[in-house]
Coordinates of C-alpha atoms in Angstrom, one line a residue:
X27 CA 0.0 0.0 0.0
X28 CA 0.8 3.7 -0.1
X29 CA 3.1 4.8 2.7
X30 CA 0.8 7.8 3.2
X31 CA -2.2 5.5 4.0
X32 CA -1.0 5.3 7.6
X33 CA -1.3 9.1 8.0
X34 CA -4.2 11.5 8.4
X35 CA -3.7 14.5 6.1
X36 CA -4.8 18.0 6.9
X37 CA -4.1 20.8 4.4
X38 CA -3.2 24.4 5.4
X39 CA -2.2 23.9 9.0
X40 CA 0.9 24.1 11.2
X41 CA 1.6 22.8 14.7
X42 CA 3.9 24.2 17.4
X43 CA 6.4 21.5 18.4
X44 CA 9.6 21.4 20.5
X45 CA 11.1 18.3 19.0
X46 CA 11.6 18.5 15.2
X47 CA 14.2 17.7 12.5
X48 CA 14.5 19.6 9.1
X49 CA 15.0 17.7 5.8
X50 CA 14.8 18.4 2.1
X51 CA 12.2 16.3 0.3
X52 CA 10.7 16.5 -3.2
X53 CA 7.3 15.3 -2.1
X54 CA 5.2 14.0 0.8
X55 CA 6.2 10.4 0.3
X56 CA 9.9 11.2 0.7
X57 CA 9.0 13.2 3.8
X58 CA 7.0 10.2 5.2
X59 CA 10.1 8.0 4.6
X60 CA 12.1 10.5 6.7
X61 CA 9.5 10.2 9.5
X62 CA 9.7 6.4 9.4
X63 CA 13.5 6.5 9.6
X64 CA 13.7 9.1 12.3
X65 CA 16.0 8.1 15.2
X66 CA 16.2 11.3 17.2
X67 CA 12.7 10.8 18.6
X68 CA 9.5 8.9 18.0
X69 CA 8.1 10.6 14.8
X70 CA 4.3 11.0 15.3
X71 CA 3.8 13.4 12.4
X72 CA 5.4 15.5 9.7
X73 CA 4.9 18.8 8.0
X74 CA 5.6 19.3 4.3
X75 CA 5.9 22.7 2.7
X76 CA 5.4 22.5 -1.0
X77 CA 6.8 25.9 -2.0
X78 CA 10.3 25.4 -0.5
X79 CA 10.1 21.5 -0.4
X80 CA 10.9 21.4 3.3
X81 CA 10.1 18.4 5.4
X82 CA 9.8 18.6 9.2
X83 CA 9.5 15.4 11.2
X84 CA 7.7 16.0 14.5
X85 CA 7.6 14.3 17.9
X86 CA 4.2 15.8 18.6
X87 CA 0.8 15.7 16.9
X88 CA -2.2 18.0 16.9
X89 CA -3.6 16.2 20.0
X90 CA -0.5 17.2 22.0
X91 CA 0.1 20.8 21.0
X92 CA -1.4 23.9 19.3
X93 CA -2.5 24.0 15.7
X94 CA -2.9 27.1 13.5
X95 CA -3.4 28.0 9.8
X96 CA -0.5 28.0 7.4
X97 CA -1.5 28.2 3.7
X98 CA 1.3 26.3 2.1
X99 CA 1.8 23.6 4.7
X100 CA 0.4 20.1 4.8
X101 CA 0.3 18.2 8.1
X102 CA 0.4 14.4 8.1
X103 CA -0.3 12.6 11.4
X104 CA 0.3 8.9 12.1
X105 CA -3.2 7.5 12.6
X106 CA -1.9 5.0 15.2
X107 CA -1.0 7.9 17.6
X108 CA -4.4 9.4 17.2
X109 CA -6.3 6.3 18.4
X110 CA -7.4 6.2 22.1
X111 CA -8.7 2.7 21.8
X112 CA -7.2 -0.8 21.4
X113 CA -7.6 -3.6 18.9
X114 CA -7.5 -7.1 20.4
X115 CA -4.9 -7.2 23.2
X116 CA -3.6 -3.7 22.4
X117 CA -0.1 -4.7 21.3
X118 CA -0.2 -1.8 18.8
X119 CA -1.8 0.7 21.2
X120 CA 0.0 4.1 21.0
X121 CA -2.4 6.4 22.8
X122 CA -1.7 8.7 25.7
X123 CA -3.5 7.0 28.6
X124 CA -1.1 7.2 31.5
X125 CA -2.9 5.9 34.6
X126 CA -4.1 2.5 35.7
X127 CA -7.7 1.3 35.8
X128 CA -7.7 2.3 39.5
X129 CA -6.5 5.8 38.7
X130 CA -2.9 5.4 39.8
X131 CA -0.4 7.4 37.6
X132 CA 2.0 5.3 35.6
X133 CA 5.8 5.2 36.2
X134 CA 7.9 6.3 33.2
X135 CA 9.3 3.4 31.3
X136 CA 12.8 4.8 31.4
X137 CA 12.8 5.3 35.2
X138 CA 13.8 2.8 37.8
X139 CA 11.8 4.1 40.8
X140 CA 9.7 3.1 42.5
X141 CA 10.0 -0.1 40.5
X142 CA 13.0 -1.5 38.6
X143 CA 11.4 -2.4 35.2
X144 CA 12.0 -5.5 33.0
X145 CA 10.6 -3.7 30.0
X146 CA 12.5 -0.5 29.0
X147 CA 12.8 1.6 25.8
X148 CA 16.4 0.3 25.4
X149 CA 15.4 -3.4 25.5
X150 CA 12.2 -3.0 23.5
X151 CA 12.8 -0.1 21.0
X152 CA 9.7 -1.0 18.9
X153 CA 7.2 -1.3 21.7
X154 CA 6.4 2.4 21.9
X155 CA 7.6 2.7 25.5
X156 CA 7.7 6.5 25.6
X157 CA 6.9 8.7 28.6
X158 CA 4.6 6.8 31.0
X159 CA 1.9 5.8 28.5
X160 CA 0.1 2.4 28.9
X161 CA 1.5 -0.2 26.6
X162 CA 1.6 -4.0 26.0
X163 CA 5.2 -4.9 25.2
X164 CA 4.8 -8.5 26.4
X165 CA 1.6 -9.2 24.6
X166 CA -0.3 -9.7 27.8
X167 CA -3.8 -11.2 27.1
X168 CA -5.4 -8.7 29.5
X169 CA -4.2 -5.7 27.4
X170 CA -2.1 -2.6 27.9
X171 CA -0.5 -2.0 31.4
X172 CA 2.2 0.0 33.1
X173 CA 4.4 0.1 36.1
X174 CA 2.7 2.3 38.7
X175 CA 4.0 5.1 40.9
X176 CA 2.6 3.3 43.9
X177 CA 5.5 1.5 45.7
X178 CA 3.1 -1.2 46.9
X179 CA 1.7 -2.0 43.4
X180 CA 4.4 -3.0 40.8
X181 CA 2.1 -2.9 37.8
X182 CA -1.5 -2.8 36.9
X183 CA -3.7 -2.8 33.7
X184 CA -5.1 0.3 32.1
X185 CA -8.7 0.9 31.2
X186 CA -8.4 1.2 27.4
X187 CA -11.7 0.9 25.5
X188 CA -12.0 -1.4 22.6
X189 CA -12.0 0.2 19.1
X190 CA -15.3 -0.1 17.4
X191 CA -15.2 -2.8 14.8
X192 CA -14.4 -2.1 11.2
X193 CA -17.6 -3.7 10.1
X194 CA -21.1 -2.1 10.2
X195 CA -24.4 -3.2 11.8
X196 CA -27.6 -2.3 10.0
X197 CA -27.0 0.6 7.7
X198 CA -24.0 1.9 9.5
X199 CA -25.8 4.6 11.4
X200 CA -23.8 3.6 14.5
X201 CA -20.6 2.9 12.7
X202 CA -17.6 4.4 14.5
X203 CA -14.7 2.8 12.7
X204 CA -11.8 4.5 11.0
X205 CA -12.2 3.7 7.3
X206 CA -11.4 7.0 5.6
X207 CA -11.4 6.1 1.9
X208 CA -14.4 5.7 -0.4
X209 CA -15.2 2.6 -2.4
X210 CA -13.3 3.9 -5.4
X211 CA -10.2 4.6 -3.3
X212 CA -10.6 8.4 -2.8
X213 CA -9.4 9.9 0.5
X214 CA -12.2 11.4 2.6
X215 CA -12.4 15.1 3.4
X216 CA -12.4 16.0 7.1
X217 CA -15.8 16.8 8.4
X218 CA -14.6 20.0 10.0
X219 CA -13.1 21.2 6.7
X220 CA -15.0 23.1 4.0
X221 CA -12.6 22.4 1.2
X222 CA -12.7 21.2 -1.5
X223 CA -16.5 20.8 -0.7
X224 CA -18.6 23.1 1.5
X225 CA -21.3 21.3 3.4
X226 CA -23.5 21.5 6.5
X227 CA -22.6 18.1 8.0
X228 CA -20.6 19.6 10.9
X229 CA -20.2 18.5 14.5
X230 CA -22.1 21.7 15.5
X231 CA -25.2 20.7 13.5
X232 CA -24.9 16.9 14.1
X233 CA -23.3 16.6 17.6
X234 CA -24.5 13.0 18.1
X235 CA -23.2 11.6 14.8
X236 CA -19.5 11.3 15.7
X237 CA -18.3 13.3 12.8
X238 CA -14.6 13.2 13.6
X239 CA -11.4 13.2 11.6
X240 CA -12.3 12.2 8.0
X241 CA -13.9 8.8 9.0
X242 CA -16.8 7.4 7.0
X243 CA -20.1 8.0 8.7
X244 CA -23.9 7.8 8.0
X245 CA -25.4 10.9 9.6
X246 CA -28.4 11.2 7.4
X247 CA -29.9 7.7 7.0
X248 CA -28.2 6.7 3.8
X249 CA -27.9 3.0 2.8
X250 CA -24.4 2.9 4.2
X251 CA -21.6 5.1 5.5
X252 CA -20.2 7.7 3.1
X253 CA -18.0 10.8 3.1
X254 CA -17.2 13.9 1.1
X255 CA -14.0 13.3 -0.9
X256 CA -10.8 15.2 -1.3
X257 CA -11.3 15.1 -5.0
X258 CA -12.7 18.4 -6.4
X259 CA -14.6 16.5 -9.1
X260 CA -16.3 14.0 -6.8
X261 CA -18.4 15.6 -4.1
X262 CA -19.3 12.5 -2.0
X263 CA -19.2 8.7 -2.3
X264 CA -20.1 5.6 -0.3
X265 CA -17.4 3.8 1.6
X266 CA -16.8 0.1 1.2
X267 CA -17.4 -1.2 4.8
X268 CA -18.4 -4.9 5.2
X269 CA -21.4 -5.9 7.3
X270 CA -20.6 -7.5 10.6
X271 CA -21.1 -11.3 10.6
X272 CA -22.8 -11.2 14.0
X273 CA -26.1 -9.3 13.9
X274 CA -27.8 -7.5 16.6
X275 CA -30.9 -9.2 17.8
X276 CA -33.1 -6.2 17.1
X277 CA -36.5 -7.9 17.2
X278 CA -35.9 -9.5 20.5
X279 CA -35.1 -6.1 22.1
X280 CA -38.1 -4.3 20.5
X281 CA -41.1 -3.0 22.2
X282 CA -44.5 -4.7 22.0
X283 CA -46.4 -1.4 22.6
X284 CA -46.2 2.2 21.4
X285 CA -43.6 4.4 23.0
X286 CA -42.7 7.8 21.4
X287 CA -43.1 7.5 17.7
X288 CA -42.9 3.7 17.8
X289 CA -39.6 3.3 16.0
X290 CA -38.7 0.5 18.4
X291 CA -42.0 -1.3 18.0
X292 CA -41.5 -4.9 17.2
X293 CA -45.0 -6.3 17.9
X294 CA -47.1 -8.4 15.5
X295 CA -50.0 -6.2 14.7
X296 CA -50.5 -6.4 10.9
X297 CA -53.7 -4.4 10.2
X298 CA -54.2 -0.7 9.7
X299 CA -56.5 1.5 11.8
X300 CA -59.2 1.3 9.2
X301 CA -59.0 -2.5 9.0
X302 CA -56.9 -3.0 5.9
X303 CA -54.5 -5.9 6.1
X304 CA -50.8 -5.0 5.7
X305 CA -48.7 -5.8 2.6
X306 CA -45.6 -7.9 3.3
X307 CA -42.5 -5.7 3.4
X308 CA -40.5 -8.1 1.1
X309 CA -43.2 -7.9 -1.7
X310 CA -43.8 -5.2 -4.3
X311 CA -47.5 -5.9 -4.9
X312 CA -49.9 -4.2 -4.9
X313 CA -47.6 -1.2 -4.0
X314 CA -44.0 -0.8 -5.1
X315 CA -41.7 0.7 -2.5
X316 CA -38.1 1.0 -1.3
X317 CA -38.4 -0.3 2.3
X318 CA -37.0 -3.7 1.5
X319 CA -35.8 -5.8 4.5
X320 CA -32.5 -6.6 2.7
X321 CA -31.7 -2.9 2.4
X322 CA -32.7 -2.0 6.0
X323 CA -31.8 -5.0 8.0
X324 CA -32.3 -3.4 11.5
X325 CA -35.7 -1.7 11.0
X326 CA -37.6 -4.9 12.0
X327 CA -39.3 -5.2 8.6
X328 CA -40.6 -8.7 9.2
X329 CA -43.6 -10.4 7.6
X330 CA -46.3 -7.7 7.2
X331 CA -46.1 -6.2 10.7
X332 CA -46.7 -2.5 11.3
X333 CA -43.4 -0.6 11.7
X334 CA -42.0 2.9 11.7
X335 CA -38.7 2.7 9.8
X336 CA -38.6 6.4 8.8
X337 CA -39.5 8.5 11.8
X338 CA -43.2 8.9 10.9
X339 CA -45.7 9.9 13.6
X340 CA -46.3 6.3 14.5
X341 CA -46.1 2.7 13.0
X342 CA -47.7 2.2 9.6
X343 CA -47.7 -0.2 6.7
X344 CA -48.5 -0.5 3.0
X345 CA -51.9 -2.1 2.6
X346 CA -53.1 -5.0 0.4
X347 CA -55.8 -2.6 -0.9
X348 CA -54.6 -1.4 -4.3
X349 CA -56.5 1.9 -3.8
X350 CA -54.9 2.6 -0.3
X351 CA -51.1 2.8 -0.5
X352 CA -50.4 3.1 3.2
X353 CA -52.0 3.8 6.5
X354 CA -51.1 4.2 10.2
X355 CA -51.7 1.3 12.5
X356 CA -53.6 1.3 15.9
X357 CA -50.9 0.3 18.4
X358 CA -51.7 0.4 22.1
X359 CA -49.6 2.8 24.2
X360 CA -47.1 1.4 26.6
X361 CA -48.8 3.3 29.4
X362 CA -52.1 1.5 28.8
X363 CA -54.0 4.4 27.3
X364 CA -56.0 3.9 24.2
X365 CA -54.6 5.4 21.0
X366 CA -56.8 8.2 19.9
X367 CA -57.6 7.9 16.2
X368 CA -60.8 9.9 16.1
X369 CA -60.8 12.4 13.3
X370 CA -57.8 10.7 11.6
X371 CA -59.9 10.5 8.4
X372 CA -59.7 14.2 8.1
X373 CA -55.9 14.2 8.0
X374 CA -54.7 14.8 4.4
X375 CA -53.5 11.5 2.9
X376 CA -49.8 11.6 2.3
X377 CA -47.8 9.0 0.2
X378 CA -44.6 8.7 2.3
X379 CA -41.6 6.8 2.6
X380 CA -38.8 5.7 0.3
X381 CA -40.9 5.7 -2.9
X382 CA -38.7 5.3 -5.9
X383 CA -40.9 7.4 -8.2
X384 CA -43.4 10.4 -8.2
X385 CA -46.7 11.1 -9.9
X386 CA -47.7 14.2 -11.8
X387 CA -45.4 17.0 -10.6
X388 CA -44.5 15.1 -7.5
X389 CA -46.3 17.4 -5.0
X390 CA -47.6 14.3 -3.2
X391 CA -44.2 12.6 -3.2
X392 CA -43.2 11.7 0.4
X393 CA -40.2 9.4 -0.1
X394 CA -36.8 9.7 1.5
X395 CA -34.6 10.3 -1.6
X396 CA -32.2 13.2 -0.7
X397 CA -29.9 13.2 -3.7
X398 CA -30.1 15.5 -6.8
X399 CA -29.7 14.4 -10.4
X400 CA -26.1 15.3 -10.4
X401 CA -25.4 13.4 -7.2
X402 CA -25.4 16.4 -4.7
X403 CA -26.8 15.9 -1.2
X404 CA -29.8 17.9 -0.2
X405 CA -29.7 20.7 2.4
X406 CA -32.2 20.2 5.3
X407 CA -35.3 22.3 4.8
X408 CA -35.0 23.9 8.2
X409 CA -31.4 24.8 7.7
X410 CA -30.1 28.1 6.2
X411 CA -26.7 26.8 5.4
X412 CA -25.2 27.0 2.8
X413 CA -28.3 28.6 1.2
X414 CA -30.8 31.0 2.9
X415 CA -34.3 30.4 1.6
X416 CA -38.0 30.8 2.5
X417 CA -39.1 27.2 1.8
X418 CA -39.4 26.3 5.4
X419 CA -41.6 23.8 7.2
X420 CA -43.6 26.5 9.0
X421 CA -44.3 28.4 5.8
X422 CA -45.3 25.2 3.9
X423 CA -46.9 23.1 6.7
X424 CA -48.6 20.7 4.2
X425 CA -45.6 20.0 2.1
X426 CA -44.0 17.6 4.5
X427 CA -40.6 19.4 4.5
X428 CA -38.9 16.9 6.7
X429 CA -35.1 16.3 7.1
X430 CA -33.5 16.9 3.7
X431 CA -35.9 14.8 1.7
X432 CA -36.8 15.8 -1.9
X433 CA -40.1 17.6 -2.1
X434 CA -42.1 20.0 -4.4
X435 CA -43.6 22.6 -2.1
X436 CA -44.1 25.2 -4.8
X437 CA -45.6 23.4 -7.8
X438 CA -42.4 23.0 -9.8
X439 CA -42.0 20.4 -12.5
X440 CA -40.8 17.7 -10.2
X441 CA -39.4 17.1 -6.6
X442 CA -36.3 19.2 -5.9
X443 CA -34.2 20.4 -3.0
X444 CA -31.6 23.0 -2.0
X445 CA -28.2 21.4 -2.2
X446 CA -25.3 21.3 0.3
X447 CA -23.0 22.6 -2.5
X448 CA -22.6 26.4 -2.1
X449 CA -22.2 26.8 -5.9
X450 CA -25.5 25.1 -6.7
X451 CA -28.5 26.7 -4.9
X452 CA -31.1 24.0 -5.9
X453 CA -31.5 21.1 -8.3
X454 CA -34.2 18.6 -9.3
X455 CA -33.9 15.3 -7.5
X456 CA -32.8 11.9 -8.8
X457 CA -36.3 10.5 -9.2
X458 CA -38.3 9.0 -12.1
X459 CA -41.9 9.5 -12.8
X460 CA -44.1 6.5 -11.8
X461 CA -45.5 4.4 -14.7
X462 CA -49.1 4.9 -13.6
X463 CA -50.3 2.1 -15.8
X464 CA -47.8 -0.4 -14.3
X465 CA -48.8 0.8 -10.8
X466 CA -52.5 0.0 -11.5

């Protein structure tokens, strides 16, 4: 593989560091080779300046010191020193935890008091025994450890969390791994960067989505994790992350009654509130739809049971009545109160949920497509970034302007959305018109 694959790249920054060495290098790869061969200290990162072809190998990284802007510089940090979790027994752990699981500070590996160590930086130069950080030089099955500063306790283990797996459950909404390349091999753009692509998926707007570094994530309910790319010609792309071989037992954990919006409901009611039987989720007749169990393995789309896979008001299903596409279901509340459905017949019928096509001009479209014809992601309707607009949910209460789903609130030719690309205000969505004859 590429030597730079082991580094996290950040353009236009500089970090203050005490320990550094200067070299001449023609490109970033040559500079990485200098870092790998560094013998004056443990090289955790390097800075490369394109204009004067200068290479600085560094003992510190951005986690350890101050970072500031510098137009012509590129910072490469070794990913292994950015991780604060362990894989397996933690033989390769190089994080900065420096206290035991009981909170006792660790003794420095190079010191002999209060304990004379068997494992020292001189005896084990490749074990990462720097400072007093927890390490596992002897491949202990219980994980990283250290000599302690307590004279009565020679050593103890450290409380290092397991790294999240490099596989994904469900659609990867909870994926926290470190894959940072797309399925075609492009490097991901950092979530806190706005170049080469400006976007609204920031930690500020999505604080619970773990948008850190440039790791692939799924903050918006896509089919699988994705990222913006560092290629100016490719805005975003899915990441190639395998599914975990062990699956979560979602159905067993689910609720048998209605709590909140009922997204966790896993009961066996399979009839709508008006008495229509539900269509099986794995069939496309009489209604074609996109909520297939194989695409959404953790939504509980079993048999023809009522479910809420998309955050609707409450569980629903497609019906076997060809003239009624979908309806809500009457699910008893978990607190024992009856579900009030009186007057529901007056609620305007909406055709929701992951439809793959639209009818007419698409004003009734209620699917969850959120990509434009050119592949751009849609801006959320209640967001004013990157485009300010007046098509808000409160101004168009009947247009179902939820999330960043494609809609047609103003009678345009077909569903559309504002885009997360600052250079493209809006665009029609990647949807086809339904073949009404085939649907009938």
